[in-house]
mmCIF file of C-alpha atoms in Angstrom:
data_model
loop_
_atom_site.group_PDB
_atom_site.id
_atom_site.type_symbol
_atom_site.label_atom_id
_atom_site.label_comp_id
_atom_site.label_asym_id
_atom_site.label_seq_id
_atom_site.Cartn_x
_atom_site.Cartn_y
_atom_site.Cartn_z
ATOM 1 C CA UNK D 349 0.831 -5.129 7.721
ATOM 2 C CA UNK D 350 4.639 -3.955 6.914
ATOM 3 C CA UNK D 351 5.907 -2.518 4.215
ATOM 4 C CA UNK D 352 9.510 -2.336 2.895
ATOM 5 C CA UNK D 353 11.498 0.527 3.836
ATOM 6 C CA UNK D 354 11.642 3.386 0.791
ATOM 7 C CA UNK D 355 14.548 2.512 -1.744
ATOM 8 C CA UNK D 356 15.891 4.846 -4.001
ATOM 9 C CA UNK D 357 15.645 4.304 -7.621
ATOM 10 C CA UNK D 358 12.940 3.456 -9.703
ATOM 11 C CA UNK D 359 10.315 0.418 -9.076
ATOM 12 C CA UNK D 360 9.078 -1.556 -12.153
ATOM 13 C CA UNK D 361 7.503 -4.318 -12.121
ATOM 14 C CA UNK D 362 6.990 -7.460 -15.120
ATOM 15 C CA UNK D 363 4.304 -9.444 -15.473
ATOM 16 C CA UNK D 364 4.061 -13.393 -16.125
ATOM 17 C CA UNK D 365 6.575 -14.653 -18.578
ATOM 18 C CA UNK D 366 5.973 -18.034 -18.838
ATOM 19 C CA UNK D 367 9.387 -19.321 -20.610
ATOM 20 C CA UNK D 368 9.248 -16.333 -23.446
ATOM 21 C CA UNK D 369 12.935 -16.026 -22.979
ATOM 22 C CA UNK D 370 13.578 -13.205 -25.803
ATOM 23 C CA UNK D 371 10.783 -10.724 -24.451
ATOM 24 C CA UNK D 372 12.221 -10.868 -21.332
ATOM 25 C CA UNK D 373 15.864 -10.215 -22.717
ATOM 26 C CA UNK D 374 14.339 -7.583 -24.862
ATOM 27 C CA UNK D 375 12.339 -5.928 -21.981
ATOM 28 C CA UNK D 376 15.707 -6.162 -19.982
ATOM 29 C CA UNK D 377 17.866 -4.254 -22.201
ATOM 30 C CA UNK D 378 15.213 -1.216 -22.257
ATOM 31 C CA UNK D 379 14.742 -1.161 -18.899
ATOM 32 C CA UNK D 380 18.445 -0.578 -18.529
ATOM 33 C CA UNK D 381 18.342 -1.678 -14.882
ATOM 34 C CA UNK D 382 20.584 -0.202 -12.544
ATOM 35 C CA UNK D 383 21.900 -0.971 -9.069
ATOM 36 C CA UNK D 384 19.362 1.195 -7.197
ATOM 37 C CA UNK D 385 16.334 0.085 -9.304
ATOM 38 C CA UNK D 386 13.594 -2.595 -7.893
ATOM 39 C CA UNK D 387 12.575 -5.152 -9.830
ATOM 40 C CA UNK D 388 9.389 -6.977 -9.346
ATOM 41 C CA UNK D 389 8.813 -10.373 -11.319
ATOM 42 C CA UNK D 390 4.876 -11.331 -10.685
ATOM 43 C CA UNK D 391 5.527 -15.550 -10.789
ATOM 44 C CA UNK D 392 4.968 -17.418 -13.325
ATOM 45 C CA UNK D 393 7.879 -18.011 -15.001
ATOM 46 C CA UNK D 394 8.138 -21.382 -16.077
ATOM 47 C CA UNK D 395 5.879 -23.561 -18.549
ATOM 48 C CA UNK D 396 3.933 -23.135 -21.378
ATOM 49 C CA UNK D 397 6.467 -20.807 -23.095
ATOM 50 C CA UNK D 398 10.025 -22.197 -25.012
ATOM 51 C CA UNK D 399 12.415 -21.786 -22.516
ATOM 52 C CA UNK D 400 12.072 -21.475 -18.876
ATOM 53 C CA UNK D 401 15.115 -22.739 -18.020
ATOM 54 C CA UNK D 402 16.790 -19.621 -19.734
ATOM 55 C CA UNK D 403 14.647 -17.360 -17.984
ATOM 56 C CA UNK D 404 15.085 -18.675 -14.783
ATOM 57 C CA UNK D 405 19.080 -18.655 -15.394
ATOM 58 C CA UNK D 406 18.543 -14.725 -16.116
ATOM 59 C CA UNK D 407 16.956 -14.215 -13.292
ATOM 60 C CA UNK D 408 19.317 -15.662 -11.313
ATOM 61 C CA UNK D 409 21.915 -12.973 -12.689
ATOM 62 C CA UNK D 410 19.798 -10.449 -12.358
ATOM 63 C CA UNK D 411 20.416 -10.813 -8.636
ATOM 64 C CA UNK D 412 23.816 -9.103 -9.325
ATOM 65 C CA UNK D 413 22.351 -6.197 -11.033
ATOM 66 C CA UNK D 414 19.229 -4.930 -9.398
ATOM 67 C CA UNK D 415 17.557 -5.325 -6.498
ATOM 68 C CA UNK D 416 15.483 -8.234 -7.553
ATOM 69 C CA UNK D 417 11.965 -9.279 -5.977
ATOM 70 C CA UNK D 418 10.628 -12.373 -7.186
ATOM 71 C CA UNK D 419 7.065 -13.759 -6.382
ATOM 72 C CA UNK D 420 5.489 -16.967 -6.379
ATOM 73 C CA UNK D 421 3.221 -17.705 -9.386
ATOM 74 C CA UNK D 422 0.463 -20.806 -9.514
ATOM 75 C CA UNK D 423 2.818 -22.354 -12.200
ATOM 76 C CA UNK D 424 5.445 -22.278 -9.852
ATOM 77 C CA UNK D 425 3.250 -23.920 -7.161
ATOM 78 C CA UNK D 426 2.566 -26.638 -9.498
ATOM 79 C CA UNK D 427 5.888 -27.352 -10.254
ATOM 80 C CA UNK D 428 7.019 -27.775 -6.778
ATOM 81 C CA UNK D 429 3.974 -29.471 -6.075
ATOM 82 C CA UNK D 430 4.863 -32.195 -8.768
ATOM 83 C CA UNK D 431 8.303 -32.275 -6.827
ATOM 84 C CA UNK D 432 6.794 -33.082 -3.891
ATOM 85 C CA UNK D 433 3.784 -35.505 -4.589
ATOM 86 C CA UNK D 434 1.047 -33.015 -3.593
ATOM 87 C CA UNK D 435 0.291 -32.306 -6.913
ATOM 88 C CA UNK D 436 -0.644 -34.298 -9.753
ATOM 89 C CA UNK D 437 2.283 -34.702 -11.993
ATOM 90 C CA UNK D 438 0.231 -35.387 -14.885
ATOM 91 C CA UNK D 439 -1.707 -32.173 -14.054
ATOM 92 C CA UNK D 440 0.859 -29.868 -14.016
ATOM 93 C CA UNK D 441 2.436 -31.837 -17.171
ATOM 94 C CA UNK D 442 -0.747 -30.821 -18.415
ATOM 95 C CA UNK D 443 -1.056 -26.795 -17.798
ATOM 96 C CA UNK D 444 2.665 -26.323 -19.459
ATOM 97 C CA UNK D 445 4.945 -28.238 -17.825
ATOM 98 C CA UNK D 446 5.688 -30.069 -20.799
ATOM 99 C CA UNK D 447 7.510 -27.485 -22.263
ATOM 100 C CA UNK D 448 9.385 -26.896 -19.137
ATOM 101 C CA UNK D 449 10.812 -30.128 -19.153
ATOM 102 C CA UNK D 450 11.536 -29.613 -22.975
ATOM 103 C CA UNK D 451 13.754 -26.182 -21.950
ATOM 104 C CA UNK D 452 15.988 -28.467 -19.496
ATOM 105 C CA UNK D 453 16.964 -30.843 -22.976
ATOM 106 C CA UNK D 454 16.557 -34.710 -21.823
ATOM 107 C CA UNK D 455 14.946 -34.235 -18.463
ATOM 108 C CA UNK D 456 11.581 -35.899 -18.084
ATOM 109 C CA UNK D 457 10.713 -35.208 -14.152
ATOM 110 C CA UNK D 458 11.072 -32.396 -11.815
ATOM 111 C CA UNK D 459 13.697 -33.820 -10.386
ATOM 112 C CA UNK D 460 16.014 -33.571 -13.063
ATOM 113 C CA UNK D 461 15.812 -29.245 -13.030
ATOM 114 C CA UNK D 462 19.098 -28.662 -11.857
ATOM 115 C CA UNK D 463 18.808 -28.029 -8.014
ATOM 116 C CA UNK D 464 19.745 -24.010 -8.181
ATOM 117 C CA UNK D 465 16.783 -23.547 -10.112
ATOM 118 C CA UNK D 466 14.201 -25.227 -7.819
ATOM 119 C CA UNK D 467 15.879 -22.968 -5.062
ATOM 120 C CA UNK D 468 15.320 -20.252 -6.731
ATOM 121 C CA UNK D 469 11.693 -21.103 -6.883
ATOM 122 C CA UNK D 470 10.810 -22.045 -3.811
ATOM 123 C CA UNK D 471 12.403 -18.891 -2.238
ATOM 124 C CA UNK D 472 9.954 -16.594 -4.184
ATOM 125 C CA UNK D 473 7.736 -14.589 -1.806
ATOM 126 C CA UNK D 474 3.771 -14.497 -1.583
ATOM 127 C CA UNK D 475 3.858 -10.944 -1.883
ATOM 128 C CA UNK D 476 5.524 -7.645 -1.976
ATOM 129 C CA UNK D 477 4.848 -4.542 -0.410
ATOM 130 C CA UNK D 478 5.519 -0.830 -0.400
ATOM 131 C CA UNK D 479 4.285 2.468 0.846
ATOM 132 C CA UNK D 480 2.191 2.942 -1.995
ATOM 133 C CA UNK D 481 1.934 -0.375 -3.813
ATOM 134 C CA UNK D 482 1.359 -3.858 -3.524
ATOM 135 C CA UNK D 483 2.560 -6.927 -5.695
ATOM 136 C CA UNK D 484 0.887 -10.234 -5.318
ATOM 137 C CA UNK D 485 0.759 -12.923 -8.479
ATOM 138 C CA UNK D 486 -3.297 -13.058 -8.428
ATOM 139 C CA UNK D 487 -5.606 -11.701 -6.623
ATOM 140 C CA UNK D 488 -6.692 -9.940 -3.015
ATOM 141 C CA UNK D 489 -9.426 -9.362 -0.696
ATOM 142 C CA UNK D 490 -9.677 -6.187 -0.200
ATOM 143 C CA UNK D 491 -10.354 -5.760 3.756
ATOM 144 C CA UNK D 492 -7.786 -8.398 4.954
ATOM 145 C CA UNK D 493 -3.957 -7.515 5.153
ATOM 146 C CA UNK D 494 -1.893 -9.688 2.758
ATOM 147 C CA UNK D 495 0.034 -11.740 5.520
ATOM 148 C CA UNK D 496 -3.810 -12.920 6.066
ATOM 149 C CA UNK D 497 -4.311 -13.399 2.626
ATOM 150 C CA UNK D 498 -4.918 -17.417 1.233
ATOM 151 C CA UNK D 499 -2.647 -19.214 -0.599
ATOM 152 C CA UNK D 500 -5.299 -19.879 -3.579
ATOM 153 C CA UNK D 501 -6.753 -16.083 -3.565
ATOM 154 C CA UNK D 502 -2.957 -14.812 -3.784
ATOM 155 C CA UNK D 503 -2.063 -17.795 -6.288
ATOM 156 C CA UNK D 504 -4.950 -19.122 -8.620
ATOM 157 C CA UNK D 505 -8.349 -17.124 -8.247
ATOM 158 C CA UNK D 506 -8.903 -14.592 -11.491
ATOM 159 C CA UNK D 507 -10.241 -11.327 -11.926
ATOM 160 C CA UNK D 508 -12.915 -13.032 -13.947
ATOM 161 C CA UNK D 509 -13.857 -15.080 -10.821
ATOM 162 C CA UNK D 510 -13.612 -12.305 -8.249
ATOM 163 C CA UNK D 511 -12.880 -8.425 -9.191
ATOM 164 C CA UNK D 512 -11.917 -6.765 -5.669
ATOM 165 C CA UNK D 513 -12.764 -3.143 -4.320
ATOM 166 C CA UNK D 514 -9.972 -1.086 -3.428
ATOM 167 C CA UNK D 515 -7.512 -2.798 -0.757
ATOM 168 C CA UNK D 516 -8.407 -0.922 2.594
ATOM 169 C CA UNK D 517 -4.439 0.167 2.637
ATOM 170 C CA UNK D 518 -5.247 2.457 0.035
ATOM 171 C CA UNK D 519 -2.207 1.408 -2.237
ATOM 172 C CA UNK D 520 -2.621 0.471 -5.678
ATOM 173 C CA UNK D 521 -2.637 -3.689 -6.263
ATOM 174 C CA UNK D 522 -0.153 -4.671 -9.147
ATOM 175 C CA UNK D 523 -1.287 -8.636 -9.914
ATOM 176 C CA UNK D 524 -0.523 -10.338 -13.039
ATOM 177 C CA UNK D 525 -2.630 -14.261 -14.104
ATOM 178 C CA UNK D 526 -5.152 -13.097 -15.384
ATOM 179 C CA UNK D 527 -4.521 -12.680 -19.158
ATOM 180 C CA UNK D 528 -5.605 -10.298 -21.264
ATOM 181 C CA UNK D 529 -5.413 -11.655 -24.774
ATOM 182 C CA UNK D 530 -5.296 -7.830 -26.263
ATOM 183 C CA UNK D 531 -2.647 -7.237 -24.466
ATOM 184 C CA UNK D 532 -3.463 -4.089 -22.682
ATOM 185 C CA UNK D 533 -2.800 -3.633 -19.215
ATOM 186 C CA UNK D 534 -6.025 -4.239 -17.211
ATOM 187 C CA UNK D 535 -6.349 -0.925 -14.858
ATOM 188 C CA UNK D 536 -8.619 0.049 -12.874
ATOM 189 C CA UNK D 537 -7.115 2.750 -11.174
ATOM 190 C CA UNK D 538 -6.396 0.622 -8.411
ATOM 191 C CA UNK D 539 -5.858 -1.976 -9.483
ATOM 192 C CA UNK D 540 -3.424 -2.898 -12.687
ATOM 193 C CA UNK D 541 -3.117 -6.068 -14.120
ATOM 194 C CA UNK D 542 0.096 -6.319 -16.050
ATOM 195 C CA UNK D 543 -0.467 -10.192 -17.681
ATOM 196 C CA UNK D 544 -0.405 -9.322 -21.389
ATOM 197 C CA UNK D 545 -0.679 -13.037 -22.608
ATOM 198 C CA UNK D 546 2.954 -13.353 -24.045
ATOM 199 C CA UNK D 547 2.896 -17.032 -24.249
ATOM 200 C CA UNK D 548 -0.463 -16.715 -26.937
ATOM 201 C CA UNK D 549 1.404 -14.452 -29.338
ATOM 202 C CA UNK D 550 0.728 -11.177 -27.078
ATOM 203 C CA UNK D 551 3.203 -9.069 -25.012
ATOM 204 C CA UNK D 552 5.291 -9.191 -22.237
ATOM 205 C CA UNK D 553 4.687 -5.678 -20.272
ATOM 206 C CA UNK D 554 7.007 -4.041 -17.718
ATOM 207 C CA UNK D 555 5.670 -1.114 -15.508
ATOM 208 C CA UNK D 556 7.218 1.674 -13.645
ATOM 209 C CA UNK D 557 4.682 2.122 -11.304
ATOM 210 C CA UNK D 558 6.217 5.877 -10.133
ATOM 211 C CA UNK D 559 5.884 7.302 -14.005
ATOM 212 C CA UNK D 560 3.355 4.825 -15.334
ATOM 213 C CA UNK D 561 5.559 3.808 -18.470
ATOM 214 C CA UNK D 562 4.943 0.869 -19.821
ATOM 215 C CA UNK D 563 7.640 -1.303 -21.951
ATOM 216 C CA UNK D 564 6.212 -4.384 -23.878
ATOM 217 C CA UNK D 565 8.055 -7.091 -25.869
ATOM 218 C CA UNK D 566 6.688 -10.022 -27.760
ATOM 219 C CA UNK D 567 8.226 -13.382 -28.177
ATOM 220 C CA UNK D 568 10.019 -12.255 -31.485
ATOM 221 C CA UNK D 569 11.793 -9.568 -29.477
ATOM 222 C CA UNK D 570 9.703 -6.450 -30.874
ATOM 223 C CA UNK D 571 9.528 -3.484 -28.170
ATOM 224 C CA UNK D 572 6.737 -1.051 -27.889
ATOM 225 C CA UNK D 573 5.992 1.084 -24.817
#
């Protein structure tokens, strides 16, 4: 297991956000981001919420003004998947994709996402890791190092389904999917879950895993932290 070399600057990390454009502009401008800061995005950006495409173009400029560290959510698997033809299209239509179709005006297939934007997606890593943390969009077992990991146990399997022991690095996990409807960050010390259920009327959290602050927006663009 590797982990990236020490950066300067802070590391924060933002759980899924699911097309909720204006918490994720609102989160943004708190955060006041600057060159030297890390910025972790746990996957799941598109469906379910109003406008993926907009969050996915922010992203994308975000690249410019951070150092920006995208992961792969399930959502995004299922997108791609659709693309491709090894998922159901109907399925993923299904879990949210409606609405991402709806966020890209007329389009009414994959295909029609403008061709950046899958890119972008399909260049989002597994996983993330640093000296003393590790970012993966699920889940973990915690005596196998994350280049071992599955697909489906970094990708779909819940907390609910499977709560792990500490990861045998001894860094603290930071995972997002599993959503907590009262919109409190999930910790167990080592463990945080930061998916605060923004897309059901909940929040949007960002975490500076150094300080512990916590930032959280909701989809009308009210802060708290």
């Amino acid at each position: 297991m590797t982990s990236e070399s020490p950066t300067p600057g802070r590391t924060i990390a933002i759980g899924d956000i699911h097309g909720c454009l204006a918490a994720f502009l609102r989160l943004i401008d708190a955060l006041d981001l600057q060159p030297e800061d890390t910025l972790v995005t746990l996957g799941d950006y598109v469906d379910r919420g109003p406008d993926t495409r907009g969050v996915i173009e922010r992203l994308l400029e975000l690249e410019s003004r951070c150092r920006l560290v995208t992961l792969l959510g399930n959502h995004e698997e299922m997108l791609l998947g659709a693309r491709d033809g090894t998922v159901d299209a109907g399925f993923w239509l299904a879990c949210g994709g409606l609405a991402t179709l709806s966020s890209y005006g007329a389009a009414t297939s994959v295909e029609q996402i403008p061709g950046e934007h899958l890119d972008f997606l399909e260049n989002c890593r597994l996983y993330y890791e640093q000296d003393t943390h590790f970012f993966v969009h699920a889940n973990y077992l915690p005596d196998v190092t994350l280049d071992e990991q599955g697909r489906d146990m970094l990708l779909w399997r819940s907390l609910r389904a499977f709560t792990p022991g500490p990861h045998y690095s001894g860094k603290t996990a930071v995972v997002g999917h599993t959503c907590q409807p009262d919109g409190e960050i999930y910790d167990l010390g080592y463990l945080k879950c930061i998916d605060t259920c923004c897309y059901r009327q909940g929040w949007l959290t960002a975490f500076d895993v150094a300080s512990g602050h916590v930032w959280q927006a909701n989809q009308d663009g009210d802060l708290r932290s």
